[in-house]
Amino acid sequence: MRVLVIGSTRGTGKLTVEQLASAGHEVRGMIRDPEQADTVRASGGEPVRGDLEGDLDGVVDGVDAVAFCAGSGSSTGPDATLRVDLHGAVRVIDACRDAGVGRFVMLSAISADDPMRGNEKIRHYLAAMHARDRILSDSGLDATIVRPGGLTHDEGTGKVRIGVPRLEERGSIPRADVAAVIVGCLEEPATAGAVFELVSGDTPIADAIAELRTGA
Ligand SMILES: NC(=O)c1ccc[n+]([C@@H]2O[C@H](COP(=O)([O-])OP(=O)(O)OC[C@H]3O[C@@H](n4cnc5c(N)ncnc54)[C@H](OP(=O)(O)O)[C@@H]3O)[C@@H](O)[C@H]2O)c1
């Protein structure tokens, strides 16, 4: 499968590039600075230039699927959340539709279903996640939406729990396990249409993916 990973230079997206490449997929990693090209190549991907706040021309051309793992980060404020996390993502969704790229896996966040449960600091962020998940679900793309709890840099455990819907039970999960779930969803087309919360747990990732198959 030819996959474009957005947010390929760091965090969950970088691990997604590594895991997709290890599994034999042809991976493109979007970068906004040419100096990031070596990072993507070292992860096993081919760099492609694009900026969620700028030029996205041609970035999705020729791929079968997009994994959207980018974000403006928690220190940037509401304006960047709107420009990058919301508007940037919607532009990528539109580009996929225009280019006939059908498959899309979105890295969202726990409690995106109910933003007003979040405290004042993160409410705008959850509202942006909520809106973009709705736009993606209504886009006609074969979309899977992954809503993890707090992301850690711990080693992956290979085990997860799906369906913990409340912020107060937020939980956490290593980025490596989230990346493995994103890869598993890309490899299992029957997860299209699934929207789910994700934290660490006891279920092997392959079994969790099997349970996510639409209609299973
Ligand atoms: N942190 C948490 O606990 C948590 C919990 C649930 C969900 N999430 C979601 O998970 C996402 C990923 O988090 P992470 O910590 O794994 O990643 P991260 O380390 O925050 O990396 C963010 C990625 O987005 C890219 N990016 C930022 N602005 C961009 C732009 N304008 N155009 C293109 N790319 C851009 C960055 O590229 P550069 O290297 O160029 O900056 C980087 O590759 C978050 O954004 C959030 O939505 C996070």
PDB file of C-alpha atoms and ligand atoms in Angstrom:
ATOM      1  CA  MET A   1       0.000   0.000   0.000  1.00  0.00           C
ATOM      2  CA  ARG A   2       1.209   3.549  -0.728  1.00  0.00           C
ATOM      3  CA  VAL A   3       0.580   5.674   2.339  1.00  0.00           C
ATOM      4  CA  LEU A   4       1.162   9.363   3.022  1.00  0.00           C
ATOM      5  CA  VAL A   5       1.854  10.105   6.692  1.00  0.00           C
ATOM      6  CA  ILE A   6       1.192  13.690   7.766  1.00  0.00           C
ATOM      7  CA  GLY A   7       3.095  14.599  10.909  1.00  0.00           C
ATOM      8  CA  SER A   8       5.928  12.253   9.908  1.00  0.00           C
ATOM      9  CA  THR A   9       8.821  14.018  11.594  1.00  0.00           C
ATOM     10  CA  ARG A  10       8.049  13.416  15.254  1.00  0.00           C
ATOM     11  CA  GLY A  11       5.930  11.542  17.744  1.00  0.00           C
ATOM     12  CA  THR A  12       3.251   9.105  16.655  1.00  0.00           C
ATOM     13  CA  GLY A  13       3.544   9.973  12.972  1.00  0.00           C
ATOM     14  CA  LYS A  14       7.275   9.196  12.882  1.00  0.00           C
ATOM     15  CA  LEU A  15       6.625   5.827  14.530  1.00  0.00           C
ATOM     16  CA  THR A  16       3.837   5.207  12.019  1.00  0.00           C
ATOM     17  CA  VAL A  17       6.275   5.799   9.147  1.00  0.00           C
ATOM     18  CA  GLU A  18       8.752   3.377  10.734  1.00  0.00           C
ATOM     19  CA  GLN A  19       6.174   0.665  11.318  1.00  0.00           C
ATOM     20  CA  LEU A  20       4.586   0.988   7.878  1.00  0.00           C
ATOM     21  CA  ALA A  21       7.999   0.809   6.194  1.00  0.00           C
ATOM     22  CA  SER A  22       8.993  -2.228   8.294  1.00  0.00           C
ATOM     23  CA  ALA A  23       5.784  -3.927   7.189  1.00  0.00           C
ATOM     24  CA  GLY A  24       6.763  -3.419   3.542  1.00  0.00           C
ATOM     25  CA  HIS A  25       4.513  -0.504   2.614  1.00  0.00           C
ATOM     26  CA  GLU A  26       5.593   2.338   0.366  1.00  0.00           C
ATOM     27  CA  VAL A  27       5.562   5.344   2.684  1.00  0.00           C
ATOM     28  CA  ARG A  28       5.687   9.054   2.017  1.00  0.00           C
ATOM     29  CA  GLY A  29       6.262  11.382   4.933  1.00  0.00           C
ATOM     30  CA  MET A  30       5.140  14.974   4.622  1.00  0.00           C
ATOM     31  CA  ILE A  31       7.706  17.560   5.712  1.00  0.00           C
ATOM     32  CA  ARG A  32       7.482  21.333   5.771  1.00  0.00           C
ATOM     33  CA  ASP A  33      11.230  21.949   5.968  1.00  0.00           C
ATOM     34  CA  PRO A  34      13.766  20.341   3.572  1.00  0.00           C
ATOM     35  CA  GLU A  35      16.077  19.745   6.527  1.00  0.00           C
ATOM     36  CA  GLN A  36      13.566  17.130   7.774  1.00  0.00           C
ATOM     37  CA  ALA A  37      14.101  14.928   4.695  1.00  0.00           C
ATOM     38  CA  ASP A  38      16.803  12.808   6.341  1.00  0.00           C
ATOM     39  CA  THR A  39      14.562  12.151   9.340  1.00  0.00           C
ATOM     40  CA  VAL A  40      11.877  10.681   7.084  1.00  0.00           C
ATOM     41  CA  ARG A  41      14.403   8.671   5.058  1.00  0.00           C
ATOM     42  CA  ALA A  42      15.917   7.274   8.261  1.00  0.00           C
ATOM     43  CA  SER A  43      12.428   6.123   9.245  1.00  0.00           C
ATOM     44  CA  GLY A  44      12.081   4.288   5.923  1.00  0.00           C
ATOM     45  CA  GLY A  45       9.901   6.820   4.112  1.00  0.00           C
ATOM     46  CA  GLU A  46      10.238   9.109   1.124  1.00  0.00           C
ATOM     47  CA  PRO A  47       9.903  12.812   2.000  1.00  0.00           C
ATOM     48  CA  VAL A  48       7.319  14.963   0.238  1.00  0.00           C
ATOM     49  CA  ARG A  49       6.998  18.716   0.807  1.00  0.00           C
ATOM     50  CA  GLY A  50       3.776  20.140   2.200  1.00  0.00           C
ATOM     51  CA  ASP A  51       2.524  22.488   4.892  1.00  0.00           C
ATOM     52  CA  LEU A  52      -0.869  22.338   6.588  1.00  0.00           C
ATOM     53  CA  GLU A  53      -0.754  26.140   6.757  1.00  0.00           C
ATOM     54  CA  GLY A  54       0.537  26.526   3.233  1.00  0.00           C
ATOM     55  CA  ASP A  55       1.097  24.575   0.034  1.00  0.00           C
ATOM     56  CA  LEU A  56      -0.466  21.125  -0.141  1.00  0.00           C
ATOM     57  CA  ASP A  57      -0.417  20.860  -3.932  1.00  0.00           C
ATOM     58  CA  GLY A  58       0.025  17.283  -5.081  1.00  0.00           C
ATOM     59  CA  VAL A  59       0.882  15.817  -1.668  1.00  0.00           C
ATOM     60  CA  VAL A  60      -1.785  13.128  -1.819  1.00  0.00           C
ATOM     61  CA  ASP A  61      -1.356  12.337  -5.521  1.00  0.00           C
ATOM     62  CA  GLY A  62      -0.688   8.671  -6.174  1.00  0.00           C
ATOM     63  CA  VAL A  63      -1.243   7.340  -2.655  1.00  0.00           C
ATOM     64  CA  ASP A  64      -3.824   4.770  -1.583  1.00  0.00           C
ATOM     65  CA  ALA A  65      -4.265   6.103   1.938  1.00  0.00           C
ATOM     66  CA  VAL A  66      -3.450   8.957   4.289  1.00  0.00           C
ATOM     67  CA  ALA A  67      -2.572   8.691   7.976  1.00  0.00           C
ATOM     68  CA  PHE A  68      -3.082  12.097   9.588  1.00  0.00           C
ATOM     69  CA  CYS A  69      -0.921  12.301  12.749  1.00  0.00           C
ATOM     70  CA  ALA A  70      -0.027  16.017  12.750  1.00  0.00           C
ATOM     71  CA  GLY A  71      -0.932  18.678  15.254  1.00  0.00           C
ATOM     72  CA  SER A  72       0.099  22.143  16.345  1.00  0.00           C
ATOM     73  CA  GLY A  73       0.955  21.028  19.882  1.00  0.00           C
ATOM     74  CA  SER A  74      -0.349  22.060  23.258  1.00  0.00           C
ATOM     75  CA  SER A  75       1.774  25.210  23.636  1.00  0.00           C
ATOM     76  CA  THR A  76       0.616  27.058  20.524  1.00  0.00           C
ATOM     77  CA  GLY A  77      -2.842  28.333  21.496  1.00  0.00           C
ATOM     78  CA  PRO A  78      -6.312  28.266  19.959  1.00  0.00           C
ATOM     79  CA  ASP A  79      -5.436  30.110  16.744  1.00  0.00           C
ATOM     80  CA  ALA A  80      -2.857  27.511  15.687  1.00  0.00           C
ATOM     81  CA  THR A  81      -5.283  24.758  16.640  1.00  0.00           C
ATOM     82  CA  LEU A  82      -7.788  26.207  14.176  1.00  0.00           C
ATOM     83  CA  ARG A  83      -5.223  26.814  11.428  1.00  0.00           C
ATOM     84  CA  VAL A  84      -3.337  23.490  11.648  1.00  0.00           C
ATOM     85  CA  ASP A  85      -5.417  20.869  13.447  1.00  0.00           C
ATOM     86  CA  LEU A  86      -8.781  21.879  12.027  1.00  0.00           C
ATOM     87  CA  HIS A  87      -8.400  23.822   8.790  1.00  0.00           C
ATOM     88  CA  GLY A  88      -5.214  22.026   7.734  1.00  0.00           C
ATOM     89  CA  ALA A  89      -6.865  18.643   8.254  1.00  0.00           C
ATOM     90  CA  VAL A  90      -9.994  19.674   6.358  1.00  0.00           C
ATOM     91  CA  ARG A  91      -7.833  20.797   3.423  1.00  0.00           C
ATOM     92  CA  VAL A  92      -6.194  17.353   3.379  1.00  0.00           C
ATOM     93  CA  ILE A  93      -9.617  15.655   3.486  1.00  0.00           C
ATOM     94  CA  ASP A  94     -10.718  17.816   0.530  1.00  0.00           C
ATOM     95  CA  ALA A  95      -7.491  17.036  -1.342  1.00  0.00           C
ATOM     96  CA  CYS A  96      -8.114  13.296  -0.855  1.00  0.00           C
ATOM     97  CA  ARG A  97     -11.614  13.616  -2.243  1.00  0.00           C
ATOM     98  CA  ASP A  98     -10.388  15.614  -5.227  1.00  0.00           C
ATOM     99  CA  ALA A  99      -7.571  13.154  -5.946  1.00  0.00           C
ATOM    100  CA  GLY A 100      -9.677  10.017  -5.431  1.00  0.00           C
ATOM    101  CA  VAL A 101      -7.736   8.841  -2.369  1.00  0.00           C
ATOM    102  CA  GLY A 102     -10.351   6.799  -0.532  1.00  0.00           C
ATOM    103  CA  ARG A 103      -8.724   5.631   2.681  1.00  0.00           C
ATOM    104  CA  PHE A 104      -8.025   7.897   5.650  1.00  0.00           C
ATOM    105  CA  VAL A 105      -6.943   7.173   9.217  1.00  0.00           C
ATOM    106  CA  MET A 106      -7.202  10.120  11.587  1.00  0.00           C
ATOM    107  CA  LEU A 107      -5.322  10.491  14.876  1.00  0.00           C
ATOM    108  CA  SER A 108      -7.865  12.326  17.022  1.00  0.00           C
ATOM    109  CA  ALA A 109      -8.181  12.487  20.820  1.00  0.00           C
ATOM    110  CA  ILE A 110     -10.170  10.980  23.620  1.00  0.00           C
ATOM    111  CA  SER A 111     -13.293  13.010  24.499  1.00  0.00           C
ATOM    112  CA  ALA A 112     -13.492  14.550  21.021  1.00  0.00           C
ATOM    113  CA  ASP A 113     -17.049  13.242  21.060  1.00  0.00           C
ATOM    114  CA  ASP A 114     -17.933  15.613  23.929  1.00  0.00           C
ATOM    115  CA  PRO A 115     -15.643  18.694  23.981  1.00  0.00           C
ATOM    116  CA  MET A 116     -17.510  20.519  26.741  1.00  0.00           C
ATOM    117  CA  ARG A 117     -16.335  17.886  29.207  1.00  0.00           C
ATOM    118  CA  GLY A 118     -12.826  19.224  28.798  1.00  0.00           C
ATOM    119  CA  ASN A 119     -11.434  21.943  31.050  1.00  0.00           C
ATOM    120  CA  GLU A 120     -10.999  25.498  29.755  1.00  0.00           C
ATOM    121  CA  LYS A 121      -7.442  24.853  28.611  1.00  0.00           C
ATOM    122  CA  ILE A 122      -8.299  22.073  26.182  1.00  0.00           C
ATOM    123  CA  ARG A 123     -11.921  22.768  25.281  1.00  0.00           C
ATOM    124  CA  HIS A 124     -11.050  24.623  22.069  1.00  0.00           C
ATOM    125  CA  TYR A 125      -8.772  21.753  21.064  1.00  0.00           C
ATOM    126  CA  LEU A 126     -11.446  19.111  21.710  1.00  0.00           C
ATOM    127  CA  ALA A 127     -13.999  21.219  19.828  1.00  0.00           C
ATOM    128  CA  ALA A 128     -11.628  21.359  16.842  1.00  0.00           C
ATOM    129  CA  MET A 129     -11.154  17.564  17.023  1.00  0.00           C
ATOM    130  CA  HIS A 130     -14.915  17.120  17.271  1.00  0.00           C
ATOM    131  CA  ALA A 131     -15.567  19.265  14.202  1.00  0.00           C
ATOM    132  CA  ARG A 132     -12.863  17.663  12.073  1.00  0.00           C
ATOM    133  CA  ASP A 133     -13.941  14.126  13.016  1.00  0.00           C
ATOM    134  CA  ARG A 134     -17.501  15.005  11.973  1.00  0.00           C
ATOM    135  CA  ILE A 135     -16.299  16.519   8.708  1.00  0.00           C
ATOM    136  CA  LEU A 136     -14.216  13.421   7.995  1.00  0.00           C
ATOM    137  CA  SER A 137     -17.082  11.051   8.858  1.00  0.00           C
ATOM    138  CA  ASP A 138     -19.361  12.978   6.482  1.00  0.00           C
ATOM    139  CA  SER A 139     -16.741  13.248   3.734  1.00  0.00           C
ATOM    140  CA  GLY A 140     -17.539   9.992   1.977  1.00  0.00           C
ATOM    141  CA  LEU A 141     -13.951   8.769   2.506  1.00  0.00           C
ATOM    142  CA  ASP A 142     -13.342   5.344   4.051  1.00  0.00           C
ATOM    143  CA  ALA A 143     -12.275   6.825   7.344  1.00  0.00           C
ATOM    144  CA  THR A 144     -11.147   5.327  10.639  1.00  0.00           C
ATOM    145  CA  ILE A 145     -10.888   7.703  13.597  1.00  0.00           C
ATOM    146  CA  VAL A 146      -8.552   6.794  16.462  1.00  0.00           C
ATOM    147  CA  ARG A 147      -9.044   8.709  19.744  1.00  0.00           C
ATOM    148  CA  PRO A 148      -6.213   7.912  22.155  1.00  0.00           C
ATOM    149  CA  GLY A 149      -5.783   9.018  25.756  1.00  0.00           C
ATOM    150  CA  GLY A 150      -2.601  10.762  26.897  1.00  0.00           C
ATOM    151  CA  LEU A 151       0.350   9.840  24.704  1.00  0.00           C
ATOM    152  CA  THR A 152       3.553   8.614  26.352  1.00  0.00           C
ATOM    153  CA  HIS A 153       7.047   7.875  25.065  1.00  0.00           C
ATOM    154  CA  ASP A 154       7.101   4.467  26.795  1.00  0.00           C
ATOM    155  CA  GLU A 155       7.918   1.380  24.785  1.00  0.00           C
ATOM    156  CA  GLY A 156       4.985  -0.199  23.058  1.00  0.00           C
ATOM    157  CA  THR A 157       3.305  -3.075  24.888  1.00  0.00           C
ATOM    158  CA  GLY A 158       1.391  -4.464  21.914  1.00  0.00           C
ATOM    159  CA  LYS A 159      -1.769  -4.444  24.029  1.00  0.00           C
ATOM    160  CA  VAL A 160      -4.592  -1.924  24.134  1.00  0.00           C
ATOM    161  CA  ARG A 161      -8.088  -1.244  25.338  1.00  0.00           C
ATOM    162  CA  ILE A 162     -10.698   0.173  23.028  1.00  0.00           C
ATOM    163  CA  GLY A 163     -13.689   2.227  24.133  1.00  0.00           C
ATOM    164  CA  VAL A 164     -12.942   4.346  27.204  1.00  0.00           C
ATOM    165  CA  PRO A 165     -15.053   7.335  26.354  1.00  0.00           C
ATOM    166  CA  ARG A 166     -14.658   9.781  29.231  1.00  0.00           C
ATOM    167  CA  LEU A 167     -11.997  12.360  29.912  1.00  0.00           C
ATOM    168  CA  GLU A 168     -12.004  11.672  33.651  1.00  0.00           C
ATOM    169  CA  GLU A 169     -11.000   8.078  32.887  1.00  0.00           C
ATOM    170  CA  ARG A 170      -8.565   9.445  30.347  1.00  0.00           C
ATOM    171  CA  GLY A 171      -5.848   6.838  30.653  1.00  0.00           C
ATOM    172  CA  SER A 172      -2.688   6.832  28.610  1.00  0.00           C
ATOM    173  CA  ILE A 173      -0.982   4.853  25.886  1.00  0.00           C
ATOM    174  CA  PRO A 174       2.507   4.721  24.361  1.00  0.00           C
ATOM    175  CA  ARG A 175       2.768   6.425  20.972  1.00  0.00           C
ATOM    176  CA  ALA A 176       4.252   3.170  19.606  1.00  0.00           C
ATOM    177  CA  ASP A 177       1.014   1.308  20.376  1.00  0.00           C
ATOM    178  CA  VAL A 178      -1.085   4.054  18.788  1.00  0.00           C
ATOM    179  CA  ALA A 179       1.104   3.827  15.674  1.00  0.00           C
ATOM    180  CA  ALA A 180       0.614   0.042  15.610  1.00  0.00           C
ATOM    181  CA  VAL A 181      -3.157   0.515  15.758  1.00  0.00           C
ATOM    182  CA  ILE A 182      -3.008   3.081  12.933  1.00  0.00           C
ATOM    183  CA  VAL A 183      -1.008   0.615  10.804  1.00  0.00           C
ATOM    184  CA  GLY A 184      -3.400  -2.217  11.717  1.00  0.00           C
ATOM    185  CA  CYS A 185      -6.382  -0.102  10.675  1.00  0.00           C
ATOM    186  CA  LEU A 186      -4.736   0.829   7.364  1.00  0.00           C
ATOM    187  CA  GLU A 187      -4.138  -2.864   6.694  1.00  0.00           C
ATOM    188  CA  GLU A 188      -7.720  -3.826   7.552  1.00  0.00           C
ATOM    189  CA  PRO A 189     -10.156  -2.026   5.213  1.00  0.00           C
ATOM    190  CA  ALA A 190     -13.101  -3.309   7.261  1.00  0.00           C
ATOM    191  CA  THR A 191     -12.155  -0.856  10.037  1.00  0.00           C
ATOM    192  CA  ALA A 192     -13.421   1.967   7.800  1.00  0.00           C
ATOM    193  CA  GLY A 193     -16.272   3.662   9.634  1.00  0.00           C
ATOM    194  CA  ALA A 194     -14.886   2.836  13.097  1.00  0.00           C
ATOM    195  CA  VAL A 195     -14.489   5.698  15.597  1.00  0.00           C
ATOM    196  CA  PHE A 196     -13.013   4.614  18.906  1.00  0.00           C
ATOM    197  CA  GLU A 197     -11.204   5.634  22.090  1.00  0.00           C
ATOM    198  CA  LEU A 198      -7.901   3.924  22.763  1.00  0.00           C
ATOM    199  CA  VAL A 199      -5.774   3.450  25.895  1.00  0.00           C
ATOM    200  CA  SER A 200      -3.362   0.822  27.170  1.00  0.00           C
ATOM    201  CA  GLY A 201      -4.989  -2.464  28.094  1.00  0.00           C
ATOM    202  CA  ASP A 202      -4.873  -6.230  27.883  1.00  0.00           C
ATOM    203  CA  THR A 203      -6.061  -6.922  24.359  1.00  0.00           C
ATOM    204  CA  PRO A 204      -3.410  -7.802  21.757  1.00  0.00           C
ATOM    205  CA  ILE A 205      -3.544  -5.203  18.981  1.00  0.00           C
ATOM    206  CA  ALA A 206      -4.377  -7.778  16.278  1.00  0.00           C
ATOM    207  CA  ASP A 207      -7.421  -8.908  18.306  1.00  0.00           C
ATOM    208  CA  ALA A 208      -8.479  -5.303  18.912  1.00  0.00           C
ATOM    209  CA  ILE A 209      -8.301  -4.594  15.171  1.00  0.00           C
ATOM    210  CA  ALA A 210     -10.362  -7.699  14.455  1.00  0.00           C
ATOM    211  CA  GLU A 211     -13.044  -6.461  16.881  1.00  0.00           C
ATOM    212  CA  LEU A 212     -13.115  -3.122  15.090  1.00  0.00           C
ATOM    213  CA  ARG A 213     -14.130  -4.623  11.785  1.00  0.00           C
ATOM    214  CA  THR A 214     -17.319  -2.875  10.831  1.00  0.00           C
ATOM    215  CA  GLY A 215     -20.193  -5.218  11.498  1.00  0.00           C
ATOM    216  CA  ALA A 216     -17.991  -7.757  13.351  1.00  0.00           C
TER     217      ALA A 216
HETATM  218  N1  LIG B   1      -0.208  14.602  23.430  1.00  0.00           N
HETATM  219  C1  LIG B   1      -1.216  13.848  23.811  1.00  0.00           C
HETATM  220  O1  LIG B   1      -1.281  13.376  24.972  1.00  0.00           O
HETATM  221  C2  LIG B   1      -2.315  13.539  22.823  1.00  0.00           C
HETATM  222  C3  LIG B   1      -3.401  12.786  23.262  1.00  0.00           C
HETATM  223  C4  LIG B   1      -4.404  12.438  22.329  1.00  0.00           C
HETATM  224  C5  LIG B   1      -4.262  12.834  21.001  1.00  0.00           C
HETATM  225  N2  LIG B   1      -3.180  13.585  20.600  1.00  0.00           N
HETATM  226  C6  LIG B   1      -3.076  13.972  19.179  1.00  0.00           C
HETATM  227  O2  LIG B   1      -1.925  13.341  18.628  1.00  0.00           O
HETATM  228  C7  LIG B   1      -1.277  14.267  17.762  1.00  0.00           C
HETATM  229  C8  LIG B   1       0.198  13.863  17.554  1.00  0.00           C
HETATM  230  O3  LIG B   1       0.892  14.052  18.757  1.00  0.00           O
HETATM  231  P1  LIG B   1       2.411  13.579  18.848  1.00  0.00           P
HETATM  232  O4  LIG B   1       2.893  14.061  20.193  1.00  0.00           O
HETATM  233  O5  LIG B   1       2.535  12.159  18.499  1.00  0.00           O
HETATM  234  O6  LIG B   1       3.104  14.390  17.670  1.00  0.00           O
HETATM  235  P2  LIG B   1       4.027  15.698  17.779  1.00  0.00           P
HETATM  236  O7  LIG B   1       5.334  15.305  18.373  1.00  0.00           O
HETATM  237  O8  LIG B   1       3.252  16.808  18.429  1.00  0.00           O
HETATM  238  O9  LIG B   1       4.287  16.008  16.230  1.00  0.00           O
HETATM  239  C9  LIG B   1       3.398  16.821  15.520  1.00  0.00           C
HETATM  240  C10 LIG B   1       3.670  16.630  14.039  1.00  0.00           C
HETATM  241  O10 LIG B   1       2.804  17.528  13.313  1.00  0.00           O
HETATM  242  C11 LIG B   1       3.616  18.234  12.378  1.00  0.00           C
HETATM  243  N3  LIG B   1       3.096  19.563  12.087  1.00  0.00           N
HETATM  244  C12 LIG B   1       2.829  20.564  12.947  1.00  0.00           C
HETATM  245  N4  LIG B   1       2.407  21.656  12.267  1.00  0.00           N
HETATM  246  C13 LIG B   1       2.422  21.315  10.960  1.00  0.00           C
HETATM  247  C14 LIG B   1       2.106  22.000   9.765  1.00  0.00           C
HETATM  248  N5  LIG B   1       1.702  23.278   9.759  1.00  0.00           N
HETATM  249  N6  LIG B   1       2.218  21.349   8.574  1.00  0.00           N
HETATM  250  C15 LIG B   1       2.646  20.055   8.549  1.00  0.00           C
HETATM  251  N7  LIG B   1       2.968  19.357   9.640  1.00  0.00           N
HETATM  252  C16 LIG B   1       2.854  19.982  10.836  1.00  0.00           C
HETATM  253  C17 LIG B   1       4.977  18.335  13.050  1.00  0.00           C
HETATM  254  O11 LIG B   1       5.942  18.646  12.081  1.00  0.00           O
HETATM  255  P3  LIG B   1       7.218  19.601  12.422  1.00  0.00           P
HETATM  256  O12 LIG B   1       8.295  18.665  12.896  1.00  0.00           O
HETATM  257  O13 LIG B   1       7.501  20.259  11.120  1.00  0.00           O
HETATM  258  O14 LIG B   1       6.785  20.570  13.497  1.00  0.00           O
HETATM  259  C18 LIG B   1       5.100  16.941  13.634  1.00  0.00           C
HETATM  260  O15 LIG B   1       5.541  16.024  12.654  1.00  0.00           O
HETATM  261  C19 LIG B   1      -1.487  15.612  18.454  1.00  0.00           C
HETATM  262  O16 LIG B   1      -1.371  16.677  17.538  1.00  0.00           O
HETATM  263  C20 LIG B   1      -2.902  15.476  18.987  1.00  0.00           C
HETATM  264  O17 LIG B   1      -3.835  15.910  18.013  1.00  0.00           O
HETATM  265  C21 LIG B   1      -2.213  13.938  21.478  1.00  0.00           C
END
